Structures are given as structure tokens and as C-alpha cells.
Amino acid sequence: MKRVVSVSLGSSAGDKTVRTTFLGEEFEISRIGTNGDMARFAELVRELDGRVDAIGLGGIDRYLVAGRRRYTVRDAERLARNAKKTPVVDGSGIKNTLERETIEWLQRKGIVDFRDKNVLVVAAVDRFGMAEAVSRLAKKAIYGDLMFALGVPIPITSWTELRVLGFLFLPIIVRMPFKWLYPTGGKQDEITPKYEKYFRWADVVAGDYKYIGRYMPTPDSGALAGKIVITNTLTPNDIERLKERGVEMVVTSTKEFDGRTFATNVVEGILVALAGKAPECMSAEDYRSMLNTLGWEPTVRRLA
């Protein structure tokens, strides 16, 4: 049996283990939350090293992307280096393929016509493939990187502006403590409504659910009524919260297991384990080919 374990900075309340089969190979897939404890995270990576087939970095990005440049997040790199034998993945290989193709698949299948949609991408630098596809297909797009990641209430309204800001600031941002940029531990379960006018403006809200879920408007505001949410890593409780707010449709780019969707780092871990290659030896075409072989499609759930 192959084992893929995602070690997450998120809450342990979301821990899950499932067993399934891919291409005739039996897999045990687990998620272990560390409640924002970096030391515990590092300890778990060391314990799992050499004992599992792939380790996923959950709740933290190892790489952020702007244009063709990839920047390494210092805190994530320190955590990943605790593994000496087992491949460590953060989902970036999947984000650049599967999430890009999710947007194109929705357009091609006629499920979402982005040509007449305003799209809010809550953070583009950690979902560059998705954001780039949105920039080509959507009527209008707003990229919320400054707002959702840095707390600066300024929307980014063009793809060119996003790339320029990425080139200027990502070399600095990746050296900051990650907890300044992204909710960890119990903070992932807190809801602090902000930026309601941008949620209200959007027909589609896309990107990391930890940002969407933390800042989404209250149910009585009506700001999410009839909207489409394209995201990942949803629990039944997350689905219920979106339903309470009147969200019409939820699309997740990753496969649903036993009532929840796992993160992109888990999917990348599965593919790396199947291929028997180091992540750095996997190309975008390798990921795309394997996903096609697995018959992978986004999960579309209509809530209203």
C-alpha cells in the first residue's frame, strides 16, 4: 500500500484518513493538522521521512509564482528540508495544471461562461495557473493578493499590474514569517467579514478557501447569494457555511473522498507516488498526462 500524508499548519479538527485505489494501486491518504505549531510540523516531517511515499505541505506554500518566475517561501523550505528521503510536495505542480484546466473545463463544458462574469481571485500568486486562465476568459477580474494576504485594501485590476507587483514584492514577501500572510491553526476557522463590496461585485469567487472562508460576508448580507465559488479543500462544514450564504454552485478542482476534498498537495503527492519520481523530475505534461489517465474531473456541486 502506498501512503501519502499531508502535514498541515491548519487545525487538527480537519484530520482525515481514507483508503482508495488509483491505477490498481491501493493508497492510504491522511491529513494531520498541527494547529499552527511549526516545531510539531517539522517533527512530523522527520518522523514520516522514509516511512511514506510522499509528504504534502498543507496550509503553507513552498513556492509562489509571478509570470515565469518562482519564488521559494523561506518558512516552507525550512520545513520541507526535514525530509531527507521522502519526496515533499506543496501542490504547486497541480495548481499550475489542474486548476488552470478547471477554469478551461468549466468554460468548455458550458457550466460557467466566464465571458460575462466578474471574477474575484482572492490570491493569484499561489494559484497562478487558475489566475492566468481567468485573466484570459473572464469579462473582468480582480486579484485580491494585497487585500487578503497583506491586509492592504487595494484591489489589483489588471494582469499586467499583478505581474509587476509580483516581481517587485515577492522576493521580500517570501522571507516574511508565513503566519503573517496566511491563517494557520485555529485562525483558519475564524470568520472576520471584510471586503464585502468585492464579494458582492463578483459573479465568481475563486482561490484558496482559507482566504474565502475567513473573510466572506455574513449570511444576512446577501453578498454571496447566487454566486459561484471555485476552490479546494472543503469540509462538510465549509459547504454548509456557503449554503447558508446562498452560494449557488461550488466547484472544487480536486477529487472528493468520503464527503470532503483534499488539498492540491495531496493530489500532487498521489501523482508523485504513482510515478515513482522526485517532484523536480515531474513536468507539467507529466502531471497532465497522469490526470487524464486517471480520468480526473472537477467536482461540481449545486447548492441552490
Short mmCIF file of C-alpha atoms in Angstrom, two decimals:
data_model
loop_
_atom_site.label_atom_id
_atom_site.label_comp_id
_atom_site.label_asym_id
_atom_site.label_seq_id
_atom_site.Cartn_x
_atom_site.Cartn_y
_atom_site.Cartn_z
CA MET A 1 0.00 0.00 0.00
CA LYS A 2 1.23 3.46 -0.86
CA ARG A 3 0.90 6.18 1.77
CA VAL A 4 0.54 9.92 1.20
CA VAL A 5 0.43 12.14 4.27
CA SER A 6 -0.35 15.85 4.25
CA VAL A 7 1.09 17.61 7.29
CA SER A 8 -0.80 20.86 7.75
CA LEU A 9 -0.40 24.07 9.72
CA GLY A 10 -4.20 24.05 9.96
CA SER A 11 -6.41 22.82 12.76
CA SER A 12 -6.31 19.15 13.76
CA ALA A 13 -10.13 19.26 13.70
CA GLY A 14 -9.89 18.68 9.94
CA ASP A 15 -7.83 15.50 10.18
CA LYS A 16 -8.91 12.68 7.91
CA THR A 17 -7.70 9.29 6.65
CA VAL A 18 -9.19 7.45 3.68
CA ARG A 19 -8.26 4.43 1.59
CA THR A 20 -8.78 4.25 -2.13
CA THR A 21 -7.25 2.80 -5.32
CA PHE A 22 -5.57 4.52 -8.27
CA LEU A 23 -4.43 2.60 -11.36
CA GLY A 24 -4.60 -0.65 -9.42
CA GLU A 25 -2.50 0.70 -6.54
CA GLU A 26 -4.03 0.86 -3.06
CA PHE A 27 -3.49 4.16 -1.26
CA GLU A 28 -3.89 5.39 2.29
CA ILE A 29 -4.27 9.18 2.28
CA SER A 30 -4.05 11.13 5.52
CA ARG A 31 -4.16 14.72 6.66
CA ILE A 32 -2.60 15.69 10.03
CA GLY A 33 -3.10 19.21 11.37
CA THR A 34 -0.57 20.80 13.73
CA ASN A 35 -2.69 23.78 14.87
CA GLY A 36 -0.12 26.26 13.59
CA ASP A 37 2.78 24.67 15.51
CA MET A 38 5.87 24.90 13.27
CA ALA A 39 8.00 22.78 15.62
CA ARG A 40 5.41 19.99 15.66
CA PHE A 41 5.14 20.23 11.87
CA ALA A 42 8.91 19.77 11.49
CA GLU A 43 8.87 16.87 13.95
CA LEU A 44 6.14 15.07 12.00
CA VAL A 45 8.02 15.50 8.71
CA ARG A 46 11.10 13.92 10.30
CA GLU A 47 9.02 11.04 11.71
CA LEU A 48 7.34 10.34 8.35
CA ASP A 49 10.54 10.62 6.29
CA GLY A 50 11.38 7.28 4.72
CA ARG A 51 8.16 5.70 6.02
CA VAL A 52 5.65 7.08 3.49
CA ASP A 53 5.66 7.56 -0.29
CA ALA A 54 5.02 11.31 -0.32
CA ILE A 55 4.67 14.11 2.22
CA GLY A 56 2.45 17.09 1.45
CA LEU A 57 2.98 20.54 2.89
CA GLY A 58 -0.51 21.63 3.95
CA GLY A 59 -1.56 25.14 4.87
CA ILE A 60 1.70 26.59 3.58
CA ASP A 61 3.13 27.23 0.11
CA ARG A 62 6.70 26.28 -0.69
CA TYR A 63 6.61 28.32 -3.88
CA LEU A 64 4.83 31.47 -5.08
CA VAL A 65 4.74 32.41 -8.76
CA ALA A 66 4.70 35.62 -10.78
CA GLY A 67 4.94 35.24 -14.54
CA ARG A 68 7.64 32.69 -15.27
CA ARG A 69 9.46 33.26 -12.00
CA ARG A 70 9.06 31.02 -8.99
CA TYR A 71 9.99 32.22 -5.51
CA THR A 72 10.73 29.95 -2.55
CA VAL A 73 8.95 30.68 0.76
CA ARG A 74 11.60 30.59 3.47
CA ASP A 75 9.50 29.06 6.25
CA ALA A 76 8.16 26.32 3.97
CA GLU A 77 11.62 25.47 2.70
CA ARG A 78 12.86 25.03 6.26
CA LEU A 79 10.00 22.63 6.99
CA ALA A 80 10.49 20.65 3.76
CA ARG A 81 14.21 20.14 4.41
CA ASN A 82 13.38 17.99 7.44
CA ALA A 83 12.70 15.18 4.95
CA LYS A 84 15.84 13.55 3.56
CA LYS A 85 14.34 10.54 1.74
CA THR A 86 10.64 11.02 1.03
CA PRO A 87 9.50 13.42 -1.72
CA VAL A 88 7.91 16.60 -0.34
CA VAL A 89 5.26 18.42 -2.39
CA ASP A 90 3.24 21.60 -1.84
CA GLY A 91 0.72 21.27 -4.67
CA SER A 92 2.31 23.89 -6.92
CA GLY A 93 2.70 21.38 -9.77
CA ILE A 94 -1.03 20.69 -9.61
CA LYS A 95 -2.03 24.32 -9.22
CA ASN A 96 -0.31 25.15 -12.47
CA THR A 97 -2.04 22.35 -14.38
CA LEU A 98 -5.23 21.04 -12.78
CA GLU A 99 -6.52 24.40 -11.55
CA ARG A 100 -5.78 26.12 -14.86
CA GLU A 101 -7.63 23.33 -16.66
CA THR A 102 -10.53 23.51 -14.19
CA ILE A 103 -11.32 27.04 -15.40
CA GLU A 104 -10.97 25.98 -19.05
CA TRP A 105 -13.07 22.82 -18.45
CA LEU A 106 -15.91 24.83 -16.91
CA GLN A 107 -15.91 27.15 -19.92
CA ARG A 108 -15.65 24.31 -22.44
CA LYS A 109 -18.47 22.31 -20.83
CA GLY A 110 -20.73 25.36 -20.68
CA ILE A 111 -21.06 25.10 -16.89
CA VAL A 112 -19.67 28.60 -16.32
CA ASP A 113 -19.41 31.16 -19.11
CA PHE A 114 -16.65 33.41 -17.86
CA ARG A 115 -17.09 35.81 -20.77
CA ASP A 116 -19.94 37.54 -18.95
CA LYS A 117 -18.64 37.06 -15.41
CA ASN A 118 -16.81 39.29 -12.94
CA VAL A 119 -14.30 37.10 -11.10
CA LEU A 120 -12.63 37.77 -7.75
CA VAL A 121 -9.43 35.71 -7.38
CA VAL A 122 -8.61 36.07 -3.68
CA ALA A 123 -4.88 35.41 -4.17
CA ALA A 124 -3.25 34.82 -7.53
CA VAL A 125 0.41 34.21 -6.66
CA ASP A 126 -0.35 30.85 -5.02
CA ARG A 127 -2.77 29.85 -7.82
CA PHE A 128 -1.06 31.29 -10.84
CA GLY A 129 -2.50 28.77 -13.32
CA MET A 130 -6.06 29.48 -12.24
CA ALA A 131 -5.50 33.23 -12.20
CA GLU A 132 -3.93 33.25 -15.67
CA ALA A 133 -6.86 31.30 -17.14
CA VAL A 134 -9.28 33.74 -15.50
CA SER A 135 -7.37 36.69 -16.96
CA ARG A 136 -7.91 35.29 -20.47
CA LEU A 137 -11.52 34.18 -20.16
CA ALA A 138 -13.32 36.45 -17.71
CA LYS A 139 -15.25 39.61 -18.52
CA LYS A 140 -13.42 41.36 -15.66
CA ALA A 141 -11.14 40.15 -12.87
CA ILE A 142 -9.94 41.48 -9.55
CA TYR A 143 -6.91 39.88 -7.86
CA GLY A 144 -7.06 40.22 -4.09
CA ASP A 145 -3.45 39.45 -3.18
CA LEU A 146 -2.81 42.78 -1.47
CA MET A 147 -6.13 42.64 0.40
CA PHE A 148 -6.38 39.03 1.50
CA ALA A 149 -2.70 38.21 2.05
CA LEU A 150 -1.25 41.55 3.19
CA GLY A 151 -4.29 43.41 4.57
CA VAL A 152 -3.78 46.31 2.17
CA PRO A 153 -7.27 47.34 0.93
CA ILE A 154 -6.25 47.89 -2.69
CA PRO A 155 -7.62 45.64 -5.47
CA ILE A 156 -5.38 44.64 -8.36
CA THR A 157 -7.41 45.12 -11.52
CA SER A 158 -5.13 44.03 -14.35
CA TRP A 159 -2.93 41.05 -15.15
CA THR A 160 -0.01 43.32 -16.03
CA GLU A 161 -0.29 45.11 -12.68
CA LEU A 162 -0.34 41.77 -10.85
CA ARG A 163 2.83 40.59 -12.59
CA VAL A 164 4.70 43.84 -11.97
CA LEU A 165 3.74 43.87 -8.28
CA GLY A 166 4.75 40.22 -8.01
CA PHE A 167 8.20 40.90 -9.44
CA LEU A 168 8.66 43.84 -7.07
CA PHE A 169 7.37 42.40 -3.81
CA LEU A 170 7.52 38.59 -3.89
CA PRO A 171 11.28 38.47 -3.19
CA ILE A 172 10.51 40.32 0.06
CA ILE A 173 7.23 38.57 0.90
CA VAL A 174 8.68 35.05 0.73
CA ARG A 175 11.11 35.97 3.52
CA MET A 176 8.35 37.07 5.92
CA PRO A 177 7.01 34.74 8.65
CA PHE A 178 4.31 32.74 6.88
CA LYS A 179 1.78 33.31 9.65
CA TRP A 180 1.75 36.99 8.67
CA LEU A 181 0.47 36.03 5.21
CA TYR A 182 -1.91 33.15 5.78
CA PRO A 183 -4.25 31.95 8.55
CA THR A 184 -2.88 28.97 10.47
CA GLY A 185 -4.20 26.79 13.28
CA GLY A 186 -7.46 27.92 14.86
CA LYS A 187 -7.45 31.17 12.84
CA GLN A 188 -8.49 29.09 9.83
CA ASP A 189 -11.88 28.53 11.47
CA GLU A 190 -12.47 32.19 12.34
CA ILE A 191 -14.71 34.30 10.11
CA THR A 192 -13.91 38.02 10.05
CA PRO A 193 -16.00 39.58 7.25
CA LYS A 194 -14.03 42.06 5.12
CA TYR A 195 -14.07 43.41 1.57
CA GLU A 196 -17.80 42.81 1.19
CA LYS A 197 -18.12 45.12 -1.80
CA TYR A 198 -15.69 42.94 -3.78
CA PHE A 199 -17.53 39.73 -2.88
CA ARG A 200 -20.76 41.49 -3.88
CA TRP A 201 -19.24 42.73 -7.17
CA ALA A 202 -18.12 39.25 -8.19
CA ASP A 203 -20.20 36.66 -10.01
CA VAL A 204 -17.47 34.10 -9.31
CA VAL A 205 -15.17 33.92 -6.27
CA ALA A 206 -12.09 31.78 -6.89
CA GLY A 207 -8.99 30.69 -5.00
CA ASP A 208 -7.87 29.32 -1.66
CA TYR A 209 -10.82 28.58 0.61
CA LYS A 210 -8.89 29.58 3.74
CA TYR A 211 -8.97 33.17 2.46
CA ILE A 212 -12.54 32.94 1.17
CA GLY A 213 -13.84 31.32 4.35
CA ARG A 214 -12.05 33.69 6.69
CA TYR A 215 -13.24 36.93 5.09
CA MET A 216 -16.57 36.03 3.46
CA PRO A 217 -19.62 38.19 4.27
CA THR A 218 -22.29 37.19 6.79
CA PRO A 219 -25.35 35.19 5.67
CA ASP A 220 -27.73 38.11 6.20
CA SER A 221 -25.70 40.42 3.92
CA GLY A 222 -26.79 38.55 0.80
CA ALA A 223 -23.41 39.35 -0.78
CA LEU A 224 -22.77 35.73 -1.83
CA ALA A 225 -26.32 34.88 -2.89
CA GLY A 226 -26.39 33.24 -6.31
CA LYS A 227 -22.60 33.25 -6.64
CA ILE A 228 -20.22 30.54 -7.88
CA VAL A 229 -17.25 29.56 -5.71
CA ILE A 230 -14.26 27.76 -7.29
CA THR A 231 -11.89 26.46 -4.64
CA ASN A 232 -10.48 23.36 -2.94
CA THR A 233 -10.13 21.59 0.43
CA LEU A 234 -13.71 21.80 1.57
CA THR A 235 -15.22 20.00 4.56
CA PRO A 236 -18.97 19.35 5.01
CA ASN A 237 -19.00 22.27 7.47
CA ASP A 238 -17.49 24.56 4.82
CA ILE A 239 -20.19 23.50 2.35
CA GLU A 240 -22.86 24.25 4.93
CA ARG A 241 -21.47 27.76 5.57
CA LEU A 242 -21.50 28.52 1.85
CA LYS A 243 -25.04 27.19 1.54
CA GLU A 244 -26.16 29.44 4.41
CA ARG A 245 -24.88 32.40 2.43
CA GLY A 246 -26.88 31.48 -0.66
CA VAL A 247 -23.97 30.30 -2.83
CA GLU A 248 -25.44 28.67 -5.93
CA MET A 249 -22.58 26.42 -7.03
CA VAL A 250 -19.29 25.16 -5.62
CA VAL A 251 -16.57 23.75 -7.86
CA THR A 252 -13.51 22.01 -6.48
CA SER A 253 -10.59 21.13 -8.72
CA THR A 254 -9.60 18.12 -6.63
CA LYS A 255 -11.39 14.82 -6.15
CA GLU A 256 -13.88 14.28 -3.34
CA PHE A 257 -13.12 11.49 -0.88
CA ASP A 258 -15.70 10.41 1.69
CA GLY A 259 -17.52 13.74 1.74
CA ARG A 260 -14.57 16.13 1.58
CA THR A 261 -11.96 17.34 -0.86
CA PHE A 262 -8.28 17.14 -0.09
CA ALA A 263 -5.79 19.86 -1.00
CA THR A 264 -3.63 20.11 -4.10
CA ASN A 265 -0.57 18.95 -2.15
CA VAL A 266 -2.35 15.61 -1.59
CA VAL A 267 -3.15 15.23 -5.29
CA GLU A 268 0.43 16.03 -6.22
CA GLY A 269 1.60 13.50 -3.61
CA ILE A 270 -0.58 10.81 -5.20
CA LEU A 271 0.82 11.51 -8.67
CA VAL A 272 4.42 11.58 -7.45
CA ALA A 273 3.90 8.29 -5.61
CA LEU A 274 2.37 6.69 -8.71
CA ALA A 275 5.15 7.95 -10.97
CA GLY A 276 7.92 6.99 -8.58
CA LYS A 277 9.73 10.23 -9.48
CA ALA A 278 11.05 13.13 -7.48
CA PRO A 279 8.82 16.22 -7.84
CA GLU A 280 11.59 18.16 -9.56
CA CYS A 281 11.61 15.50 -12.29
CA MET A 282 7.89 15.90 -12.99
CA SER A 283 6.88 18.24 -15.81
CA ALA A 284 3.53 19.93 -16.36
CA GLU A 285 2.94 17.44 -19.18
CA ASP A 286 3.66 14.52 -16.80
CA TYR A 287 1.01 15.80 -14.39
CA ARG A 288 -1.46 16.49 -17.20
CA SER A 289 -0.97 13.03 -18.73
CA MET A 290 -1.42 11.25 -15.41
CA LEU A 291 -4.52 13.26 -14.55
CA ASN A 292 -6.02 12.37 -17.94
CA THR A 293 -5.21 8.69 -17.37
CA LEU A 294 -6.97 8.86 -14.01
CA GLY A 295 -10.00 10.46 -15.66
CA TRP A 296 -9.82 13.36 -13.24
CA GLU A 297 -12.58 15.96 -13.49
CA PRO A 298 -13.57 18.84 -11.22
CA THR A 299 -16.33 18.21 -8.70
CA VAL A 300 -19.37 20.43 -9.34
CA ARG A 301 -21.89 20.76 -6.53
CA ARG A 302 -25.06 22.80 -6.89
CA LEU A 303 -26.23 24.21 -3.56
CA ALA A 304 -29.32 26.08 -4.75
#
